[in-house]
XYZ file of C-alpha atoms in Angstrom:
91
model
C 12.036 11.770 6.194
C 15.448 9.531 5.990
C 14.219 5.830 6.516
C 17.712 4.320 5.954
C 16.145 1.799 3.382
C 18.036 1.205 -0.090
C 16.607 3.084 -3.192
C 14.350 0.575 -4.827
C 14.896 0.067 -8.872
C 11.370 1.339 -9.963
C 11.199 4.895 -8.710
C 7.041 4.600 -8.179
C 7.782 2.289 -5.364
C 10.070 4.799 -3.500
C 7.389 7.638 -3.870
C 4.653 5.187 -2.732
C 6.759 4.292 0.515
C 7.483 7.897 0.992
C 3.924 8.879 0.930
C 2.639 6.005 3.203
C 5.254 7.117 5.816
C 3.679 10.337 6.188
C -0.107 8.880 6.735
C -2.374 10.505 9.302
C -2.236 9.679 12.809
C -3.633 6.079 13.473
C -2.652 4.937 10.021
C 0.089 2.483 10.209
C 2.516 1.526 7.244
C 4.743 -1.303 6.982
C 7.278 -1.613 4.167
C 6.381 -3.177 1.022
C 7.545 -5.846 -0.439
C 7.398 -7.891 -3.726
C 4.898 -11.229 -3.678
C 4.933 -12.973 -7.028
C 4.623 -10.546 -9.839
C 3.197 -7.718 -7.787
C 4.430 -5.328 -5.421
C 2.280 -5.349 -1.939
C 2.394 -2.230 0.645
C 0.651 -2.822 3.947
C -1.554 -0.286 5.887
C -3.583 -0.769 9.062
C -4.765 1.028 12.207
C -7.846 2.860 10.861
C -11.375 2.218 9.611
C -11.900 0.410 6.311
C -12.908 3.613 4.618
C -10.019 5.582 5.478
C -7.533 3.272 4.477
C -9.296 2.714 0.829
C -8.825 6.435 0.606
C -5.317 6.046 1.483
C -4.832 3.239 -1.070
C -6.795 5.349 -3.620
C -4.381 8.418 -3.330
C -1.720 6.184 -3.605
C -3.030 4.666 -7.090
C -3.227 8.145 -8.276
C 0.464 9.096 -7.224
C 2.302 10.151 -10.655
C 4.251 6.825 -11.916
C 2.174 4.234 -10.343
C 0.904 1.763 -13.145
C -2.454 1.117 -13.718
C -4.411 -1.866 -12.130
C -3.771 -1.152 -8.576
C -6.127 -2.823 -6.165
C -6.596 -3.161 -2.369
C -6.965 -6.414 -0.571
C -9.506 -5.868 2.582
C -8.532 -8.583 5.034
C -7.476 -8.944 8.612
C -4.843 -10.777 10.572
C -7.372 -13.773 10.946
C -7.241 -14.507 7.350
C -6.429 -18.511 6.722
C -3.373 -17.220 4.297
C -1.956 -14.078 2.696
C -3.671 -12.947 -0.041
C -7.397 -13.950 1.133
C -9.876 -10.987 1.331
C -11.994 -8.765 -0.652
C -10.493 -7.429 -3.636
C -10.988 -3.431 -4.370
C -10.041 -1.708 -7.641
C -8.479 1.444 -7.282
C -8.790 4.421 -7.233
C -12.173 4.332 -5.515
C -14.881 6.749 -6.867
């Protein structure tokens, strides 16, 4: 699936974006972006356990650096980055 985006200098980011672009119906992905010293990917559109399973699969993709986590939040959070942190992959 050709997205038209420019390749990122860190290959694993492209791999994650490709993986997330092919999520099951109902899960929505918006392109990732750098936020401070981390890279953030946004997924929504399904129940929390489904989204955490998808995030967990991302954390185990080859090349993804250790230390991945998910932030469980909603669009009513007072500011970006507010929510419950979940270390990945989940058991």
